[in-house]
Amino acid sequence: MNTITAAITAVGGYVPDFVLSNKVLETMVETNDEWITTRTGIKERRILKDADKGTSYLAIKAAQDLIAKANIDPLEIDMIIMATATPDMMVASTGVYVATEIGATNAFAYDLQAACSSFLYGMSTAAAYVQSGRYKKVLLIGADKMSSIVDYTDRATCIIFGDGAGAVLFEPNYEGLGLQDEYLRSDGVGRDFLKIPAGGSLIPPSEETVKNRQHNIMQDGKTVFKYAVTNMADASELILQRNNLTNQDVDWLVPHQANKRIIDATAGRLELDDSKVLVNIERYGNTTSGTLPLVLADFEDKLKKGDNVIFAAFGGGFTWGSIYLKWAYDKK
């Protein structure tokens, strides 16, 4: 029997219509377009304005885009992994609701949360299920409505985040394509540097926590930046070394879209030409779990069968890592 590898066979994406540009942010907080662009590379981000729609709406749209483009029957999907840091609600799984809404009623589903590394961790998990031979079609969705947890009076965070979702389908491959290797890590030292302080079991919601804006995302930008630059670059470099790859062997780097300077530092460590680095941060900002699949959705035309693709991400907690994948198809 041939060895099973887990390959991405389809992608989909969705971003809301409303554009929050740097110019608009200038009217909301003390900042300006030049300052934001220089430090982050972000020009605009998309925001889901509907008060009655949550992360599930974004995820459903991205999944439906994939299903339509790939022309697959949702009933054939075996399982769904919902990578998100902003679930619709506590306890009731967002992934379970999404599965039902897209008609994937034969699938079991659950949520996976590792902050901005959620989708990267989800790739490892989805691939493992496929490689086990038990499941044939695993849908991995990365989606976040970051506007629901951003304090728009805090210029340190409100300039960074946007809303969006992407989805990929993992299926068995017998040509040696798909996920080749992974290096995933975490360190609890990051707990205090990037977090939402209240709302969990440690500090339950109260009138005081709401008043103190403790349900919004907070970060120590300098510390997070330092750890992100070092760890994303280290993980990516190690993946290349471990698989005897040179920068010439890498066709594409798909980095988490948190900050253009972090992306540049990772590419620089690998000595990759800018033409090999896929970037859309200028249009969407940091969509957290949505960044990696949105990059794939935006640049699907460029990806060719057999291409060596390196993924890298870093998130709160801290969580980080890199994945080496061989692309499995040419877009029709």
Coordinates of N, CA, C and O in Angstrom, one line a residue, residues 74-190:
P74 N -21.0 18.9 0.1 CA -20.7 19.0 1.6 C -20.9 17.7 2.4 O -20.3 17.5 3.4
L75 N -21.8 16.9 1.9 CA -22.0 15.6 2.6 C -20.8 14.7 2.6 O -20.7 13.7 3.4
E76 N -19.9 14.9 1.7 CA -18.7 14.1 1.6 C -17.6 14.5 2.6 O -16.6 13.8 2.8
I77 N -17.7 15.7 3.2 CA -16.8 16.2 4.2 C -16.9 15.4 5.5 O -17.9 15.2 6.0
D78 N -15.7 14.8 5.9 CA -15.7 13.9 7.1 C -15.6 14.7 8.4 O -16.2 14.3 9.4
M79 N -14.9 15.8 8.4 CA -14.7 16.5 9.6 C -14.3 18.0 9.3 O -13.8 18.3 8.2
I80 N -14.6 18.9 10.2 CA -14.2 20.3 10.1 C -13.5 20.8 11.3 O -13.9 20.5 12.5
I81 N -12.4 21.4 11.1 CA -11.6 22.0 12.2 C -11.7 23.5 12.0 O -11.4 24.1 10.9
M82 N -12.3 24.2 13.0 CA -12.5 25.6 13.0 C -11.4 26.3 13.8 O -11.4 26.3 15.0
A83 N -10.4 26.9 13.1 CA -9.3 27.6 13.8 C -9.8 29.1 14.0 O -10.0 29.8 13.0
T84 N -9.9 29.5 15.3 CA -10.4 30.8 15.6 C -10.0 31.2 17.0 O -9.9 30.4 17.9
A85 N -9.7 32.5 17.1 CA -9.5 33.1 18.5 C -10.7 33.9 18.9 O -10.8 34.4 20.0
T86 N -11.7 34.0 18.0 CA -12.9 34.8 18.3 C -14.2 34.0 18.0 O -15.0 34.3 17.1
P87 N -14.4 32.9 18.8 CA -15.6 32.1 18.5 C -16.9 32.9 18.8 O -16.9 33.9 19.5
D88 N -18.0 32.5 18.2 CA -19.2 33.2 18.4 C -19.6 33.3 19.8 O -20.1 34.4 20.2
M89 N -19.4 32.3 20.6 CA -19.8 32.3 22.0 C -19.0 31.2 22.7 O -18.4 30.3 22.1
M90 N -19.0 31.3 24.0 CA -18.3 30.3 24.9 C -19.1 29.0 24.8 O -20.3 29.0 24.7
V91 N -18.4 27.9 25.0 CA -19.0 26.6 25.1 C -19.6 26.0 23.8 O -19.1 25.0 23.3
A92 N -20.6 26.6 23.2 CA -21.1 26.2 22.0 C -20.1 26.3 20.8 O -19.7 27.5 20.5
S93 N -19.6 25.3 20.3 CA -18.6 25.3 19.3 C -19.0 26.0 18.0 O -20.1 25.7 17.4
T94 N -18.2 27.0 17.6 CA -18.5 27.7 16.3 C -18.4 26.7 15.1 O -19.2 26.8 14.2
G95 N -17.4 25.8 15.2 CA -17.2 24.9 14.1 C -18.4 24.0 13.9 O -18.8 23.6 12.7
V96 N -19.0 23.6 14.9 CA -20.2 22.7 14.8 C -21.4 23.4 14.1 O -22.0 22.9 13.2
Y97 N -21.6 24.7 14.5 CA -22.6 25.5 13.8 C -22.3 25.7 12.3 O -23.2 25.6 11.5
V98 N -21.0 26.0 12.0 CA -20.6 26.2 10.6 C -20.9 24.9 9.8 O -21.4 25.0 8.7
A99 N -20.5 23.8 10.4 CA -20.7 22.5 9.7 C -22.2 22.3 9.3 O -22.5 21.9 8.1
T100 N -23.1 22.6 10.2 CA -24.5 22.4 9.9 C -25.0 23.4 8.9 O -25.7 23.1 8.0
E101 N -24.5 24.6 9.0 CA -25.0 25.7 8.1 C -24.5 25.5 6.6 O -25.2 25.9 5.7
I102 N -23.4 24.8 6.4 CA -22.9 24.6 5.1 C -23.3 23.2 4.5 O -23.0 22.8 3.4
G103 N -24.1 22.5 5.3 CA -24.7 21.2 4.9 C -23.7 20.1 5.1 O -24.0 19.0 4.5
A104 N -22.7 20.2 5.8 CA -21.7 19.1 6.1 C -22.2 18.3 7.3 O -21.5 18.2 8.3
T105 N -23.4 17.7 7.2 CA -24.0 17.1 8.3 C -23.5 15.7 8.6 O -23.8 15.1 9.6
N106 N -22.6 15.2 7.8 CA -21.9 13.9 8.0 C -20.6 14.1 8.7 O -19.9 13.2 9.1
A107 N -20.2 15.4 8.9 CA -18.9 15.7 9.5 C -19.0 15.9 11.0 O -20.1 16.4 11.5
F108 N -18.0 15.6 11.7 CA -17.9 16.1 13.1 C -16.9 17.3 13.1 O -16.1 17.4 12.2
A109 N -17.1 18.2 14.1 CA -16.4 19.5 14.0 C -16.0 19.9 15.4 O -16.7 19.5 16.4
Y110 N -15.0 20.7 15.5 CA -14.6 21.3 16.7 C -13.8 22.6 16.5 O -13.3 22.8 15.3
D111 N -13.6 23.4 17.5 CA -12.8 24.6 17.4 C -11.3 24.3 17.9 O -11.1 23.5 18.8
L112 N -10.4 25.1 17.3 CA -9.0 25.0 17.7 C -8.5 26.4 17.9 O -8.6 27.2 17.0
Q113 N -7.9 26.7 19.1 CA -7.5 28.0 19.4 C -6.0 28.1 19.8 O -5.6 27.5 20.8
A114 N -5.2 28.7 19.0 CA -3.8 28.9 19.3 C -3.4 30.3 18.9 O -2.3 30.6 18.3
A115 N -4.3 31.3 19.1 CA -4.1 32.7 18.7 C -3.8 32.7 17.2 O -4.4 32.1 16.4
C116 N -2.8 33.5 16.8 CA -2.4 33.7 15.4 C -1.8 32.5 14.8 O -1.6 32.4 13.5
S117 N -1.5 31.5 15.6 CA -1.0 30.2 15.0 C -2.0 29.2 14.8 O -1.8 28.0 14.5
S118 N -3.3 29.5 15.1 CA -4.4 28.6 15.1 C -4.5 27.8 13.8 O -4.6 26.6 13.7
F119 N -4.4 28.5 12.6 CA -4.5 27.8 11.3 C -3.3 26.9 11.1 O -3.4 25.8 10.6
L120 N -2.1 27.4 11.5 CA -0.9 26.6 11.3 C -1.0 25.3 12.1 O -0.7 24.2 11.6
Y121 N -1.4 25.4 13.4 CA -1.6 24.2 14.2 C -2.7 23.3 13.6 O -2.7 22.1 13.6
G122 N -3.7 24.0 13.0 CA -4.8 23.2 12.4 C -4.4 22.4 11.2 O -4.9 21.4 10.9
M123 N -3.4 23.0 10.4 CA -2.9 22.2 9.3 C -2.2 20.9 9.8 O -2.4 19.9 9.1
S124 N -1.5 21.0 10.8 CA -0.9 19.8 11.4 C -1.9 18.8 11.8 O -1.8 17.6 11.5
T125 N -3.0 19.3 12.5 CA -4.1 18.4 13.0 C -4.8 17.8 11.8 O -5.1 16.6 11.8
A126 N -5.2 18.6 10.8 CA -6.0 18.1 9.7 C -5.2 17.0 8.9 O -5.7 16.0 8.5
A127 N -3.9 17.3 8.7 CA -3.0 16.4 8.0 C -2.9 15.0 8.7 O -2.9 14.0 8.1
A128 N -2.8 15.1 10.1 CA -2.7 13.9 10.8 C -3.9 13.0 10.7 O -3.8 11.8 10.6
Y129 N -5.1 13.6 10.7 CA -6.3 12.9 10.5 C -6.4 12.2 9.1 O -6.8 11.0 9.0
V130 N -5.9 12.9 8.1 CA -5.9 12.3 6.8 C -4.9 11.2 6.7 O -5.2 10.1 6.1
Q131 N -3.7 11.4 7.2 CA -2.6 10.4 7.1 C -3.0 9.2 7.9 O -2.4 8.1 7.6
S132 N -3.8 9.3 8.9 CA -4.3 8.1 9.6 C -5.0 7.1 8.8 O -5.2 6.0 9.1
G133 N -5.6 7.6 7.7 CA -6.4 6.8 6.8 C -7.9 6.7 7.2 O -8.7 6.1 6.4
R134 N -8.2 7.4 8.3 CA -9.6 7.3 8.7 C -10.5 8.3 8.0 O -11.7 8.1 8.0
Y135 N -9.9 9.4 7.6 CA -10.8 10.5 7.0 C -10.2 10.9 5.6 O -9.0 11.0 5.4
K136 N -11.2 11.1 4.7 CA -10.8 11.4 3.3 C -10.9 12.9 3.0 O -10.1 13.4 2.2
K137 N -11.8 13.6 3.6 CA -12.0 15.0 3.3 C -12.1 15.8 4.6 O -13.1 15.7 5.3
V138 N -11.0 16.6 5.0 CA -11.0 17.4 6.2 C -11.0 18.8 5.8 O -10.0 19.3 5.1
L139 N -12.0 19.6 6.2 CA -12.1 21.0 5.9 C -11.5 21.8 7.1 O -12.0 21.6 8.2
L140 N -10.5 22.6 6.8 CA -9.9 23.4 7.8 C -10.2 24.9 7.5 O -9.9 25.3 6.4
I141 N -10.8 25.5 8.4 CA -11.2 26.9 8.3 C -10.5 27.8 9.3 O -10.5 27.5 10.5
G142 N -10.0 28.9 8.8 CA -9.4 29.9 9.7 C -10.2 31.2 9.6 O -10.3 31.7 8.5
A143 N -10.8 31.6 10.7 CA -11.6 32.8 10.6 C -11.6 33.6 12.0 O -11.6 33.0 13.0
D144 N -11.6 34.9 11.9 CA -11.7 35.7 13.1 C -12.4 37.1 12.8 O -12.1 37.7 11.8
K145 N -13.3 37.4 13.7 CA -13.9 38.8 13.7 C -13.1 39.6 14.7 O -13.6 39.8 15.8
M146 N -12.0 40.0 14.4 CA -11.1 40.7 15.3 C -11.7 42.0 15.8 O -11.4 42.5 16.9
S147 N -12.5 42.6 14.9 CA -13.2 43.9 15.3 C -14.0 43.8 16.6 O -14.3 44.7 17.3
S148 N -14.4 42.5 16.9 CA -15.3 42.3 18.1 C -14.5 42.4 19.4 O -15.1 42.5 20.4
I149 N -13.1 42.3 19.3 CA -12.3 42.4 20.5 C -11.3 43.5 20.5 O -10.5 43.6 21.4
V150 N -11.4 44.3 19.5 CA -10.4 45.5 19.4 C -11.0 46.7 20.1 O -12.2 47.0 19.9
D151 N -10.2 47.4 20.8 CA -10.6 48.7 21.4 C -10.2 49.8 20.4 O -9.0 50.0 20.2
Y152 N -11.1 50.4 19.8 CA -10.8 51.4 18.8 C -10.4 52.8 19.3 O -10.3 53.8 18.6
T153 N -10.1 52.8 20.6 CA -9.5 54.0 21.2 C -8.0 53.7 21.5 O -7.3 54.6 22.0
D154 N -7.6 52.4 21.3 CA -6.2 52.0 21.6 C -5.5 51.9 20.2 O -5.6 51.0 19.5
R155 N -4.7 53.0 20.0 CA -4.0 53.0 18.6 C -2.9 51.9 18.5 O -2.5 51.7 17.3
A156 N -2.5 51.3 19.6 CA -1.5 50.3 19.5 C -2.0 49.0 18.8 O -1.3 48.2 18.2
T157 N -3.3 48.8 19.0 CA -3.9 47.5 18.5 C -4.9 47.8 17.3 O -5.0 46.9 16.4
C158 N -5.7 48.9 17.4 CA -6.8 49.0 16.4 C -6.2 49.2 15.0 O -7.0 49.0 14.0
I159 N -5.0 49.6 14.8 CA -4.4 49.8 13.5 C -4.0 48.4 12.8 O -3.8 48.3 11.6
I160 N -3.9 47.4 13.6 CA -3.4 46.1 13.2 C -4.4 45.2 12.6 O -4.2 44.5 11.6
F161 N -5.5 45.0 13.3 CA -6.4 43.9 13.1 C -7.6 44.2 12.1 O -8.1 45.3 12.1
G162 N -8.0 43.1 11.4 CA -9.1 43.2 10.5 C -9.9 41.9 10.6 O -9.5 40.9 11.3
D163 N -11.0 41.8 9.9 CA -11.9 40.6 9.9 C -11.7 39.8 8.6 O -11.6 40.5 7.5
G164 N -11.7 38.5 8.6 CA -11.6 37.7 7.4 C -11.6 36.2 7.7 O -11.4 35.8 8.8
A165 N -11.7 35.4 6.6 CA -11.7 34.0 6.8 C -11.2 33.3 5.5 O -11.3 33.8 4.4
G166 N -10.6 32.2 5.7 CA -10.1 31.3 4.6 C -10.3 29.9 4.9 O -10.4 29.5 6.1
A167 N -10.4 29.0 3.9 CA -10.6 27.6 4.1 C -9.8 26.8 3.2 O -9.5 27.2 2.0
V168 N -9.3 25.6 3.6 CA -8.6 24.7 2.7 C -9.2 23.3 3.0 O -9.7 23.0 4.1
L169 N -9.1 22.5 1.9 CA -9.6 21.1 2.0 C -8.3 20.2 2.0 O -7.5 20.3 1.1
F170 N -8.2 19.3 3.0 CA -7.1 18.3 3.0 C -7.7 17.0 2.5 O -8.7 16.5 3.1
E171 N -7.0 16.3 1.6 CA -7.3 15.0 1.1 C -6.1 14.1 1.0 O -5.0 14.6 0.9
P172 N -6.3 12.8 1.0 CA -5.1 11.9 0.8 C -4.5 12.1 -0.5 O -5.1 12.4 -1.5
N173 N -3.1 11.9 -0.5 CA -2.3 12.0 -1.8 C -1.4 10.8 -1.8 O -0.8 10.5 -0.7
Y174 N -1.2 10.3 -3.0 CA -0.3 9.1 -3.1 C 0.9 9.4 -4.0 O 1.6 8.5 -4.4
E175 N 1.2 10.7 -4.3 CA 2.3 11.1 -5.1 C 3.4 11.7 -4.3 O 4.4 12.3 -4.8
G176 N 3.3 11.7 -3.0 CA 4.3 12.4 -2.1 C 4.1 13.8 -2.0 O 5.0 14.5 -1.4
L177 N 2.9 14.4 -2.4 CA 2.7 15.8 -2.3 C 1.9 16.1 -1.0 O 1.5 15.2 -0.3
G178 N 1.8 17.3 -0.6 CA 1.1 17.7 0.6 C 2.1 18.0 1.7 O 3.3 18.4 1.5
L179 N 1.7 17.8 3.0 CA 2.5 18.2 4.1 C 3.7 17.3 4.3 O 3.5 16.0 4.3
Q180 N 4.9 17.9 4.3 CA 6.1 17.1 4.4 C 6.7 17.1 5.8 O 7.3 16.1 6.2
D181 N 6.7 18.2 6.5 CA 7.3 18.3 7.8 C 6.8 19.5 8.5 O 6.2 20.5 7.9
E182 N 6.9 19.5 9.8 CA 6.4 20.6 10.7 C 7.3 20.8 11.9 O 8.0 19.8 12.3
Y183 N 7.4 22.0 12.3 CA 8.1 22.4 13.5 C 7.2 23.3 14.3 O 7.1 24.5 13.9
L184 N 6.5 22.9 15.3 CA 5.6 23.7 16.1 C 6.0 23.8 17.5 O 6.4 22.8 18.1
R185 N 5.9 25.0 18.1 CA 6.4 25.2 19.4 C 5.4 26.2 20.2 O 4.6 26.8 19.6
S186 N 5.6 26.2 21.5 CA 4.8 27.1 22.3 C 5.6 27.4 23.6 O 6.5 26.7 24.0
D187 N 5.3 28.6 24.2 CA 6.0 29.0 25.4 C 5.1 29.9 26.2 O 4.7 31.0 25.8
G188 N 4.7 29.4 27.5 CA 3.7 30.2 28.3 C 4.2 31.5 28.8 O 3.5 32.2 29.4
V189 N 5.5 31.8 28.6 CA 6.1 33.1 29.0 C 5.3 34.2 28.3 O 5.3 35.4 28.8
G190 N 4.6 33.9 27.2 CA 3.9 35.0 26.4 C 2.6 35.3 26.9 O 1.9 36.2 26.4

